[in-house]
Amino acid sequence: MPENLLFHNVIFESKPVAMDIAVRSGIMSQIGPSLSTDDCRVIDVSGTMASPLFIDPHHHLDCAFLSEPPNLSGTLEEAIQINARVKQSRSVEDVYDKACRALRLALQNGTGYIRSHTDIDSVSKLKLLYPILKAKEEFHGLVDVQIAAFPQLGLIADPESIQLMRAAMQAGADVVGGMPHAEASPDDSARHIELLFEIAEEFDADIDMHIDETDDPNSHTLELLADATLCHGYEGRVTAGHCCALAAYPDDYAAQVIEKVAQARINIITNPLINLYLQGRYDQQPVRRGITRVKQLLKAGVNVSCGSDDISNLFFPFGRMDMLEVAMVTSVVAHLTCPEEIQTAFDMPRSRAAHALNLQEYGIMVGKPANFVLLEAMTAQAALQIQPIKRLVVREGRIVASRDVIINKNTTEDGAYVR
């Protein structure tokens, strides 16, 4: 059992004065000023801000740190082609080690939850799934991983993937993924979506698809997904990632699609770093940037969050597994610049992502598990601007990682918790 701790001098975004958080048996038992310390070890955090653990709702752990051979064109198409060639020859140990490296970075930055899309297809079959399942088990209670089975090569174009998707769900994948816009025709895209709804219903699983990750304004799978969601009564259980083509649609058609998305209660995840890097590669000036219509979606009442997508691989050569960086870039590129909009950007990898991932027991509240990160910042704007180095990560009442705040005896030199 974790020891009883009292975090003294904590700042909350909505509170004008410092507070204490008392943690007993891994649960936040009291929150308030000047709490009793008789049965707790006191940790004075000197006015740092408490935030619920960050959430990365869209990532690909199975290709983390996979940068060779290089993607010379910088396009999504070349990245997919290279990945399809090399995935068959990758060792299970390589996939596992690199996924764990990414998860350690995420933990140190205060991320407690990740949804990872894992390739399922006739090339790799379930080969990439098993090491990600192993990494998920290794980091359970530190960074919780939801696995989306992801048929990146298609279902109609790669029909062996249909049964492999069922096998992946039986093996332990949590969510049904998809990529309908990569099929050869609109009819094939519609069939792709329908097949995945059948699998999701079979396993009573949520759905999270890559949708219209293209600059092509004729790619309309977001509308197909919204129609299927309403038809199957799956409102609130479907997430669409990227949705780049929505930015290229004529305004009247975009408004029509957004209205359907809101009606179907589809969650949208924008991945700004990766789409800024990949999209518009074939354009002359002006170059399209590929970011979905974040402000219009928010105005329509759609739940929008942001994901990091990739780290140091064929799809993106950078990344730090830091959701504050992703939220800041989202604020900039989506023009979320008013104070309340900056707050919304800060909430995208927190409460908004928690809603998309259907997380229970999320947030800082008496009676909930003591899961939070302490930041050297006083406001949402400061957190995004400074992206503070100093962070202290608490999971189920234990200090599990620290960066220049408290060096706990149970941490390694780089701050990652050792069990």
mmCIF file of C-alpha atoms in Angstrom, residues 7-392:
data_model
loop_
_atom_site.group_PDB
_atom_site.id
_atom_site.type_symbol
_atom_site.label_atom_id
_atom_site.label_comp_id
_atom_site.label_asym_id
_atom_site.label_seq_id
_atom_site.Cartn_x
_atom_site.Cartn_y
_atom_site.Cartn_z
ATOM 1 C CA PHE A 7 0.874 17.717 -0.770
ATOM 2 C CA HIS A 8 1.118 21.207 0.736
ATOM 3 C CA ASN A 9 0.744 24.551 -1.087
ATOM 4 C CA VAL A 10 -0.921 23.249 -4.267
ATOM 5 C CA ILE A 11 -2.476 25.688 -6.745
ATOM 6 C CA PHE A 12 -5.717 24.832 -8.569
ATOM 7 C CA GLU A 13 -6.739 26.641 -11.733
ATOM 8 C CA SER A 14 -10.056 27.773 -10.273
ATOM 9 C CA LYS A 15 -8.854 28.559 -6.731
ATOM 10 C CA PRO A 16 -7.242 31.869 -5.700
ATOM 11 C CA VAL A 17 -5.315 30.422 -2.733
ATOM 12 C CA ALA A 18 -3.018 27.467 -2.195
ATOM 13 C CA MET A 19 -4.603 24.210 -1.026
ATOM 14 C CA ASP A 20 -3.503 20.859 0.355
ATOM 15 C CA ILE A 21 -4.203 17.415 -1.066
ATOM 16 C CA ALA A 22 -4.251 14.577 1.466
ATOM 17 C CA VAL A 23 -3.734 11.116 0.008
ATOM 18 C CA ARG A 24 -4.551 8.023 2.023
ATOM 19 C CA SER A 25 -4.479 4.462 0.670
ATOM 20 C CA GLY A 26 -4.003 5.820 -2.831
ATOM 21 C CA ILE A 27 -7.182 7.939 -2.704
ATOM 22 C CA MET A 28 -7.560 11.715 -2.422
ATOM 23 C CA SER A 29 -9.192 11.785 1.006
ATOM 24 C CA GLN A 30 -9.221 15.553 1.592
ATOM 25 C CA ILE A 31 -8.658 18.718 -0.432
ATOM 26 C CA GLY A 32 -8.584 22.059 1.320
ATOM 27 C CA PRO A 33 -6.448 24.673 3.093
ATOM 28 C CA SER A 34 -4.292 23.843 6.112
ATOM 29 C CA LEU A 35 -5.198 20.165 6.418
ATOM 30 C CA SER A 36 -4.088 18.029 9.362
ATOM 31 C CA THR A 37 -0.758 16.319 8.810
ATOM 32 C CA ASP A 38 -0.716 13.955 11.777
ATOM 33 C CA ASP A 39 -0.782 10.719 9.762
ATOM 34 C CA CYS A 40 0.821 11.925 6.519
ATOM 35 C CA ARG A 41 4.279 12.625 5.213
ATOM 36 C CA VAL A 42 4.200 16.269 4.143
ATOM 37 C CA ILE A 43 5.575 17.291 0.758
ATOM 38 C CA ASP A 44 5.691 21.055 0.269
ATOM 39 C CA VAL A 45 5.293 21.630 -3.462
ATOM 40 C CA SER A 46 5.697 25.383 -3.160
ATOM 41 C CA GLY A 47 2.769 26.692 -5.131
ATOM 42 C CA THR A 48 2.937 24.333 -8.115
ATOM 43 C CA MET A 49 -0.289 23.727 -10.048
ATOM 44 C CA ALA A 50 -2.082 20.390 -9.829
ATOM 45 C CA SER A 51 -3.525 18.947 -13.023
ATOM 46 C CA PRO A 52 -5.152 15.602 -13.747
ATOM 47 C CA LEU A 53 -2.741 13.330 -15.577
ATOM 48 C CA PHE A 54 -2.390 14.114 -19.258
ATOM 49 C CA ILE A 55 -3.909 11.844 -21.899
ATOM 50 C CA ASP A 56 -2.560 11.080 -25.367
ATOM 51 C CA PRO A 57 -5.675 9.864 -27.207
ATOM 52 C CA HIS A 58 -3.931 9.056 -30.500
ATOM 53 C CA HIS A 59 -0.497 7.461 -30.830
ATOM 54 C CA HIS A 60 1.351 4.633 -32.633
ATOM 55 C CA LEU A 61 3.614 2.871 -30.140
ATOM 56 C CA ASP A 62 4.293 0.049 -32.590
ATOM 57 C CA CYS A 63 6.405 2.333 -34.794
ATOM 58 C CA ALA A 64 7.947 4.615 -32.169
ATOM 59 C CA PHE A 65 11.576 5.521 -32.986
ATOM 60 C CA LEU A 66 11.332 3.757 -36.359
ATOM 61 C CA SER A 67 13.153 6.210 -38.628
ATOM 62 C CA GLU A 68 15.160 3.961 -40.954
ATOM 63 C CA PRO A 69 15.109 3.815 -43.887
ATOM 64 C CA PRO A 70 14.259 7.526 -44.099
ATOM 65 C CA ASN A 71 11.086 8.949 -45.597
ATOM 66 C CA LEU A 72 12.710 11.180 -48.211
ATOM 67 C CA SER A 73 9.511 12.753 -49.575
ATOM 68 C CA GLY A 74 8.052 13.428 -46.144
ATOM 69 C CA THR A 75 4.657 12.208 -47.353
ATOM 70 C CA LEU A 76 2.172 9.968 -45.618
ATOM 71 C CA GLU A 77 2.132 7.679 -48.655
ATOM 72 C CA GLU A 78 5.890 6.978 -48.567
ATOM 73 C CA ALA A 79 5.807 6.470 -44.801
ATOM 74 C CA ILE A 80 3.075 3.837 -45.147
ATOM 75 C CA GLN A 81 4.955 2.115 -47.995
ATOM 76 C CA ILE A 82 8.223 1.932 -46.045
ATOM 77 C CA ASN A 83 6.446 0.759 -42.916
ATOM 78 C CA ALA A 84 4.711 -2.014 -44.890
ATOM 79 C CA ARG A 85 8.120 -3.193 -46.164
ATOM 80 C CA VAL A 86 9.971 -3.193 -42.856
ATOM 81 C CA LYS A 87 7.328 -4.276 -40.354
ATOM 82 C CA GLN A 88 7.568 -7.952 -41.315
ATOM 83 C CA SER A 89 11.291 -8.105 -40.516
ATOM 84 C CA ARG A 90 11.152 -6.216 -37.209
ATOM 85 C CA SER A 91 11.860 -8.225 -34.102
ATOM 86 C CA VAL A 92 9.374 -8.441 -31.276
ATOM 87 C CA GLU A 93 12.106 -7.199 -28.926
ATOM 88 C CA ASP A 94 12.722 -4.087 -31.035
ATOM 89 C CA VAL A 95 9.034 -3.146 -31.084
ATOM 90 C CA TYR A 96 8.707 -3.747 -27.337
ATOM 91 C CA ASP A 97 11.865 -1.847 -26.361
ATOM 92 C CA LYS A 98 10.977 1.208 -28.430
ATOM 93 C CA ALA A 99 7.384 1.248 -27.185
ATOM 94 C CA CYS A 100 8.658 1.151 -23.595
ATOM 95 C CA ARG A 101 11.082 3.981 -24.358
ATOM 96 C CA ALA A 102 8.168 6.112 -25.565
ATOM 97 C CA LEU A 103 6.055 5.189 -22.539
ATOM 98 C CA ARG A 104 8.858 6.162 -20.144
ATOM 99 C CA LEU A 105 9.059 9.596 -21.770
ATOM 100 C CA ALA A 106 5.293 9.958 -21.561
ATOM 101 C CA LEU A 107 5.327 9.024 -17.871
ATOM 102 C CA GLN A 108 8.025 11.566 -17.030
ATOM 103 C CA ASN A 109 6.001 14.283 -18.774
ATOM 104 C CA GLY A 110 2.879 13.495 -16.753
ATOM 105 C CA THR A 111 0.891 11.392 -19.221
ATOM 106 C CA GLY A 112 -1.087 8.639 -17.536
ATOM 107 C CA TYR A 113 -3.197 7.307 -20.402
ATOM 108 C CA ILE A 114 -2.517 6.581 -24.093
ATOM 109 C CA ARG A 115 -4.607 5.103 -26.892
ATOM 110 C CA SER A 116 -2.228 3.411 -29.305
ATOM 111 C CA HIS A 117 -3.168 2.282 -32.825
ATOM 112 C CA THR A 118 -1.397 -0.978 -33.731
ATOM 113 C CA ASP A 119 -1.112 -2.239 -37.301
ATOM 114 C CA ILE A 120 -3.114 -5.371 -38.090
ATOM 115 C CA ASP A 121 -2.758 -6.623 -41.667
ATOM 116 C CA SER A 122 -1.714 -9.489 -43.915
ATOM 117 C CA VAL A 123 1.936 -8.374 -43.780
ATOM 118 C CA SER A 124 2.539 -8.330 -40.025
ATOM 119 C CA LYS A 125 -0.602 -10.204 -38.966
ATOM 120 C CA LEU A 126 -0.596 -9.922 -35.124
ATOM 121 C CA LYS A 127 3.192 -9.644 -34.865
ATOM 122 C CA LEU A 128 3.145 -5.997 -33.735
ATOM 123 C CA LEU A 129 0.239 -6.484 -31.362
ATOM 124 C CA TYR A 130 1.968 -8.885 -28.969
ATOM 125 C CA PRO A 131 4.882 -6.620 -27.954
ATOM 126 C CA ILE A 132 2.458 -3.711 -27.452
ATOM 127 C CA LEU A 133 0.293 -5.932 -25.247
ATOM 128 C CA LYS A 134 3.438 -6.766 -23.277
ATOM 129 C CA ALA A 135 4.349 -3.078 -22.922
ATOM 130 C CA LYS A 136 0.784 -2.355 -21.843
ATOM 131 C CA GLU A 137 1.091 -4.931 -19.076
ATOM 132 C CA GLU A 138 4.505 -3.634 -18.016
ATOM 133 C CA PHE A 139 3.251 -0.057 -17.611
ATOM 134 C CA HIS A 140 -0.134 -0.858 -16.089
ATOM 135 C CA GLY A 141 -0.789 1.537 -13.231
ATOM 136 C CA LEU A 142 1.838 3.943 -14.556
ATOM 137 C CA VAL A 143 0.686 4.726 -18.094
ATOM 138 C CA ASP A 144 -2.499 2.872 -18.978
ATOM 139 C CA VAL A 145 -2.637 1.895 -22.651
ATOM 140 C CA GLN A 146 -5.746 1.315 -24.737
ATOM 141 C CA ILE A 147 -4.934 -0.578 -27.956
ATOM 142 C CA ALA A 148 -6.839 0.126 -31.154
ATOM 143 C CA ALA A 149 -6.528 -2.623 -33.753
ATOM 144 C CA PHE A 150 -5.633 -0.674 -36.903
ATOM 145 C CA PRO A 151 -6.048 -2.130 -40.428
ATOM 146 C CA GLN A 152 -3.884 0.469 -42.134
ATOM 147 C CA LEU A 153 -3.693 -1.462 -45.421
ATOM 148 C CA GLY A 154 -7.476 -1.642 -45.694
ATOM 149 C CA LEU A 155 -10.121 -4.323 -45.422
ATOM 150 C CA ILE A 156 -11.365 -4.434 -48.998
ATOM 151 C CA ALA A 157 -7.858 -3.911 -50.392
ATOM 152 C CA ASP A 158 -6.428 -6.388 -47.856
ATOM 153 C CA PRO A 159 -9.294 -8.800 -47.092
ATOM 154 C CA GLU A 160 -7.180 -11.075 -44.873
ATOM 155 C CA SER A 161 -7.254 -8.199 -42.372
ATOM 156 C CA ILE A 162 -10.963 -8.752 -41.675
ATOM 157 C CA GLN A 163 -10.436 -11.960 -39.721
ATOM 158 C CA LEU A 164 -7.143 -10.678 -38.339
ATOM 159 C CA MET A 165 -9.075 -7.779 -36.801
ATOM 160 C CA ARG A 166 -11.327 -10.261 -35.006
ATOM 161 C CA ALA A 167 -8.262 -12.196 -33.873
ATOM 162 C CA ALA A 168 -6.700 -8.986 -32.563
ATOM 163 C CA MET A 169 -9.787 -8.181 -30.513
ATOM 164 C CA GLN A 170 -9.792 -11.712 -29.122
ATOM 165 C CA ALA A 171 -6.076 -11.366 -28.265
ATOM 166 C CA GLY A 172 -6.611 -8.255 -26.174
ATOM 167 C CA ALA A 173 -7.056 -5.166 -28.328
ATOM 168 C CA ASP A 174 -9.540 -2.759 -26.735
ATOM 169 C CA VAL A 175 -10.849 -0.615 -29.587
ATOM 170 C CA VAL A 176 -11.735 -1.189 -33.247
ATOM 171 C CA GLY A 177 -9.677 1.057 -35.522
ATOM 172 C CA GLY A 178 -9.954 1.777 -39.219
ATOM 173 C CA MET A 179 -8.803 3.842 -42.186
ATOM 174 C CA PRO A 180 -11.630 3.884 -44.728
ATOM 175 C CA HIS A 181 -10.369 6.738 -46.907
ATOM 176 C CA ALA A 182 -7.422 4.591 -48.071
ATOM 177 C CA GLU A 183 -9.701 2.151 -49.898
ATOM 178 C CA ALA A 184 -9.944 2.312 -53.690
ATOM 179 C CA SER A 185 -13.467 3.748 -54.012
ATOM 180 C CA PRO A 186 -16.247 5.385 -51.981
ATOM 181 C CA ASP A 187 -18.189 2.113 -52.071
ATOM 182 C CA ASP A 188 -15.173 0.266 -50.653
ATOM 183 C CA SER A 189 -14.800 2.945 -47.961
ATOM 184 C CA ALA A 190 -18.442 2.504 -46.970
ATOM 185 C CA ARG A 191 -18.000 -1.282 -46.820
ATOM 186 C CA HIS A 192 -14.828 -0.828 -44.732
ATOM 187 C CA ILE A 193 -16.800 1.212 -42.197
ATOM 188 C CA GLU A 194 -19.683 -1.258 -42.143
ATOM 189 C CA LEU A 195 -17.368 -4.220 -41.528
ATOM 190 C CA LEU A 196 -15.748 -2.447 -38.584
ATOM 191 C CA PHE A 197 -19.112 -1.646 -37.022
ATOM 192 C CA GLU A 198 -19.953 -5.340 -37.276
ATOM 193 C CA ILE A 199 -16.728 -6.245 -35.467
ATOM 194 C CA ALA A 200 -17.239 -3.526 -32.842
ATOM 195 C CA GLU A 201 -20.759 -4.743 -32.114
ATOM 196 C CA GLU A 202 -19.527 -8.326 -31.930
ATOM 197 C CA PHE A 203 -17.017 -7.380 -29.194
ATOM 198 C CA ASP A 204 -19.038 -4.513 -27.655
ATOM 199 C CA ALA A 205 -16.065 -2.244 -28.348
ATOM 200 C CA ASP A 206 -15.684 1.438 -29.103
ATOM 201 C CA ILE A 207 -14.517 2.599 -32.532
ATOM 202 C CA ASP A 208 -11.601 4.937 -33.353
ATOM 203 C CA MET A 209 -10.833 5.441 -37.044
ATOM 204 C CA HIS A 210 -8.277 7.443 -38.991
ATOM 205 C CA ILE A 211 -10.550 9.571 -41.164
ATOM 206 C CA ASP A 212 -9.761 11.580 -44.306
ATOM 207 C CA GLU A 213 -6.061 12.063 -43.563
ATOM 208 C CA THR A 214 -5.655 13.688 -46.941
ATOM 209 C CA ASP A 215 -5.840 17.092 -48.602
ATOM 210 C CA ASP A 216 -8.355 15.730 -51.134
ATOM 211 C CA PRO A 217 -11.710 17.561 -50.770
ATOM 212 C CA ASN A 218 -13.390 14.575 -52.445
ATOM 213 C CA SER A 219 -12.580 12.302 -49.493
ATOM 214 C CA HIS A 220 -15.909 12.104 -47.636
ATOM 215 C CA THR A 221 -15.521 9.262 -45.158
ATOM 216 C CA LEU A 222 -16.269 11.484 -42.149
ATOM 217 C CA GLU A 223 -19.845 11.854 -43.375
ATOM 218 C CA LEU A 224 -20.019 8.098 -44.051
ATOM 219 C CA LEU A 225 -18.827 7.448 -40.497
ATOM 220 C CA ALA A 226 -21.399 9.830 -39.010
ATOM 221 C CA ASP A 227 -24.200 8.190 -41.005
ATOM 222 C CA ALA A 228 -23.081 4.701 -39.899
ATOM 223 C CA THR A 229 -22.822 5.818 -36.263
ATOM 224 C CA LEU A 230 -26.414 7.047 -36.308
ATOM 225 C CA CYS A 231 -27.621 3.969 -38.171
ATOM 226 C CA HIS A 232 -26.021 1.579 -35.655
ATOM 227 C CA GLY A 233 -27.024 3.581 -32.585
ATOM 228 C CA TYR A 234 -23.357 4.025 -31.649
ATOM 229 C CA GLU A 235 -23.603 7.676 -30.640
ATOM 230 C CA GLY A 236 -20.879 8.665 -28.172
ATOM 231 C CA ARG A 237 -18.776 5.551 -28.840
ATOM 232 C CA VAL A 238 -16.991 6.630 -32.017
ATOM 233 C CA THR A 239 -13.841 8.714 -32.478
ATOM 234 C CA ALA A 240 -12.431 10.129 -35.707
ATOM 235 C CA GLY A 241 -8.756 11.074 -35.916
ATOM 236 C CA HIS A 242 -7.122 13.611 -38.243
ATOM 237 C CA CYS A 243 -10.130 14.639 -40.425
ATOM 238 C CA CYS A 244 -7.817 16.760 -42.590
ATOM 239 C CA ALA A 245 -10.078 16.862 -45.662
ATOM 240 C CA LEU A 246 -12.739 18.639 -43.617
ATOM 241 C CA ALA A 247 -10.558 21.751 -43.890
ATOM 242 C CA ALA A 248 -10.552 21.441 -47.693
ATOM 243 C CA TYR A 249 -14.329 21.101 -48.109
ATOM 244 C CA PRO A 250 -16.460 24.009 -49.325
ATOM 245 C CA ASP A 251 -17.859 25.801 -46.285
ATOM 246 C CA ASP A 252 -21.458 24.749 -46.866
ATOM 247 C CA TYR A 253 -20.606 21.050 -47.151
ATOM 248 C CA ALA A 254 -18.265 21.252 -44.164
ATOM 249 C CA ALA A 255 -21.071 22.747 -42.080
ATOM 250 C CA GLN A 256 -23.383 19.909 -43.140
ATOM 251 C CA VAL A 257 -20.819 17.274 -42.115
ATOM 252 C CA ILE A 258 -20.067 18.979 -38.799
ATOM 253 C CA GLU A 259 -23.780 19.018 -37.983
ATOM 254 C CA LYS A 260 -23.927 15.242 -38.539
ATOM 255 C CA VAL A 261 -20.791 14.714 -36.453
ATOM 256 C CA ALA A 262 -22.366 16.646 -33.589
ATOM 257 C CA GLN A 263 -25.606 14.693 -33.905
ATOM 258 C CA ALA A 264 -23.688 11.383 -33.814
ATOM 259 C CA ARG A 265 -21.614 12.615 -30.830
ATOM 260 C CA ILE A 266 -18.405 11.624 -32.589
ATOM 261 C CA ASN A 267 -15.201 12.632 -30.820
ATOM 262 C CA ILE A 268 -12.627 14.343 -33.035
ATOM 263 C CA ILE A 269 -8.878 14.114 -32.443
ATOM 264 C CA THR A 270 -6.602 16.535 -34.243
ATOM 265 C CA ASN A 271 -2.923 15.622 -34.532
ATOM 266 C CA PRO A 272 -1.419 18.988 -35.418
ATOM 267 C CA LEU A 273 2.303 18.265 -35.316
ATOM 268 C CA ILE A 274 2.087 15.294 -37.658
ATOM 269 C CA ASN A 275 -0.416 16.798 -40.093
ATOM 270 C CA LEU A 276 1.485 20.078 -40.309
ATOM 271 C CA TYR A 277 4.476 17.946 -41.276
ATOM 272 C CA LEU A 278 2.781 15.529 -43.705
ATOM 273 C CA GLN A 279 0.029 17.496 -45.423
ATOM 274 C CA GLY A 280 0.349 19.890 -48.345
ATOM 275 C CA ARG A 281 3.428 18.149 -49.733
ATOM 276 C CA TYR A 282 2.087 18.293 -53.282
ATOM 277 C CA ASP A 283 0.861 21.908 -53.106
ATOM 278 C CA GLN A 284 2.378 25.032 -54.571
ATOM 279 C CA GLN A 285 1.695 28.237 -52.652
ATOM 280 C CA PRO A 286 -0.572 28.615 -50.800
ATOM 281 C CA VAL A 287 0.220 25.307 -49.080
ATOM 282 C CA ARG A 288 -2.599 23.602 -47.204
ATOM 283 C CA ARG A 289 -1.706 22.722 -43.632
ATOM 284 C CA GLY A 290 -4.132 19.850 -43.081
ATOM 285 C CA ILE A 291 -5.498 20.845 -39.672
ATOM 286 C CA THR A 292 -9.181 20.069 -39.262
ATOM 287 C CA ARG A 293 -11.770 22.769 -38.538
ATOM 288 C CA VAL A 294 -11.208 22.817 -34.779
ATOM 289 C CA LYS A 295 -13.027 26.076 -33.995
ATOM 290 C CA GLN A 296 -16.098 25.215 -36.067
ATOM 291 C CA LEU A 297 -16.306 21.765 -34.492
ATOM 292 C CA LEU A 298 -16.071 23.244 -31.000
ATOM 293 C CA LYS A 299 -18.717 25.835 -31.823
ATOM 294 C CA ALA A 300 -21.034 23.012 -32.927
ATOM 295 C CA GLY A 301 -20.590 21.297 -29.562
ATOM 296 C CA VAL A 302 -18.295 18.526 -30.804
ATOM 297 C CA ASN A 303 -15.796 17.091 -28.313
ATOM 298 C CA VAL A 304 -12.351 17.845 -29.777
ATOM 299 C CA SER A 305 -9.060 16.688 -28.296
ATOM 300 C CA CYS A 306 -5.485 16.496 -29.579
ATOM 301 C CA GLY A 307 -2.967 13.664 -29.958
ATOM 302 C CA SER A 308 0.792 13.340 -30.427
ATOM 303 C CA ASP A 309 0.445 10.550 -33.036
ATOM 304 C CA ASP A 310 4.134 9.705 -33.573
ATOM 305 C CA ILE A 311 7.628 10.119 -32.171
ATOM 306 C CA SER A 312 10.849 10.062 -34.191
ATOM 307 C CA ASN A 313 9.686 7.792 -36.995
ATOM 308 C CA LEU A 314 8.801 7.602 -40.685
ATOM 309 C CA PHE A 315 5.743 9.795 -40.183
ATOM 310 C CA PHE A 316 7.358 12.490 -38.016
ATOM 311 C CA PRO A 317 11.049 12.973 -37.153
ATOM 312 C CA PHE A 318 10.478 14.894 -33.927
ATOM 313 C CA GLY A 319 8.237 14.644 -30.847
ATOM 314 C CA ARG A 320 8.839 14.465 -27.084
ATOM 315 C CA MET A 321 5.795 12.552 -25.788
ATOM 316 C CA ASP A 322 4.743 15.820 -24.137
ATOM 317 C CA MET A 323 1.060 16.679 -24.342
ATOM 318 C CA LEU A 324 1.699 20.279 -23.242
ATOM 319 C CA GLU A 325 3.665 20.729 -26.463
ATOM 320 C CA VAL A 326 0.805 19.227 -28.488
ATOM 321 C CA ALA A 327 -1.809 21.401 -26.756
ATOM 322 C CA MET A 328 0.250 24.555 -27.344
ATOM 323 C CA VAL A 329 0.644 23.785 -31.055
ATOM 324 C CA THR A 330 -3.092 23.071 -31.276
ATOM 325 C CA SER A 331 -3.814 26.458 -29.729
ATOM 326 C CA VAL A 332 -1.572 28.193 -32.264
ATOM 327 C CA VAL A 333 -2.587 26.448 -35.485
ATOM 328 C CA ALA A 334 -6.322 26.324 -34.648
ATOM 329 C CA HIS A 335 -6.325 30.010 -33.599
ATOM 330 C CA LEU A 336 -7.508 29.205 -30.075
ATOM 331 C CA THR A 337 -6.204 32.472 -28.691
ATOM 332 C CA CYS A 338 -8.831 34.022 -26.386
ATOM 333 C CA PRO A 339 -8.402 33.125 -22.688
ATOM 334 C CA GLU A 340 -11.313 30.679 -22.743
ATOM 335 C CA GLU A 341 -9.989 29.128 -25.971
ATOM 336 C CA ILE A 342 -6.523 28.674 -24.463
ATOM 337 C CA GLN A 343 -8.221 26.929 -21.549
ATOM 338 C CA THR A 344 -9.997 24.677 -24.065
ATOM 339 C CA ALA A 345 -6.652 23.788 -25.674
ATOM 340 C CA PHE A 346 -5.247 22.964 -22.221
ATOM 341 C CA ASP A 347 -8.241 20.722 -21.577
ATOM 342 C CA MET A 348 -7.871 18.832 -24.868
ATOM 343 C CA PRO A 349 -5.281 16.355 -23.515
ATOM 344 C CA ARG A 350 -7.135 16.232 -20.196
ATOM 345 C CA SER A 351 -10.925 16.226 -19.693
ATOM 346 C CA ARG A 352 -11.763 16.234 -23.410
ATOM 347 C CA ALA A 353 -9.481 13.287 -24.116
ATOM 348 C CA ALA A 354 -10.849 11.513 -21.018
ATOM 349 C CA HIS A 355 -14.326 11.812 -22.534
ATOM 350 C CA ALA A 356 -13.104 10.411 -25.866
ATOM 351 C CA LEU A 357 -11.414 7.446 -24.171
ATOM 352 C CA ASN A 358 -14.373 6.910 -21.819
ATOM 353 C CA LEU A 359 -12.115 7.057 -18.781
ATOM 354 C CA GLN A 360 -13.757 6.571 -15.424
ATOM 355 C CA GLU A 361 -12.541 8.071 -12.128
ATOM 356 C CA TYR A 362 -10.690 10.866 -13.947
ATOM 357 C CA GLY A 363 -10.016 14.223 -12.328
ATOM 358 C CA ILE A 364 -8.916 15.750 -9.037
ATOM 359 C CA MET A 365 -11.703 15.243 -6.540
ATOM 360 C CA VAL A 366 -12.122 13.797 -3.064
ATOM 361 C CA GLY A 367 -12.774 10.065 -3.286
ATOM 362 C CA LYS A 368 -11.024 9.587 -6.613
ATOM 363 C CA PRO A 369 -7.682 7.827 -7.086
ATOM 364 C CA ALA A 370 -4.737 10.151 -6.466
ATOM 365 C CA ASN A 371 -3.656 10.543 -10.098
ATOM 366 C CA PHE A 372 -2.215 13.954 -10.920
ATOM 367 C CA VAL A 373 0.815 15.894 -12.102
ATOM 368 C CA LEU A 374 2.248 18.972 -10.399
ATOM 369 C CA LEU A 375 3.537 21.678 -12.739
ATOM 370 C CA GLU A 376 5.610 24.780 -12.132
ATOM 371 C CA ALA A 377 2.918 27.038 -13.625
ATOM 372 C CA MET A 378 -0.020 28.981 -12.230
ATOM 373 C CA THR A 379 -2.462 29.097 -15.176
ATOM 374 C CA ALA A 380 -3.400 27.245 -18.348
ATOM 375 C CA GLN A 381 -1.686 29.899 -20.458
ATOM 376 C CA ALA A 382 1.499 29.657 -18.398
ATOM 377 C CA ALA A 383 1.476 25.851 -18.654
ATOM 378 C CA LEU A 384 1.271 26.005 -22.452
ATOM 379 C CA GLN A 385 3.715 28.877 -22.764
ATOM 380 C CA ILE A 386 6.414 27.664 -20.383
ATOM 381 C CA GLN A 387 5.871 23.899 -20.736
ATOM 382 C CA PRO A 388 7.621 23.618 -17.390
ATOM 383 C CA ILE A 389 10.540 21.276 -16.961
ATOM 384 C CA LYS A 390 9.739 20.672 -13.305
ATOM 385 C CA ARG A 391 6.979 18.085 -12.936
ATOM 386 C CA LEU A 392 6.018 15.630 -10.233
#
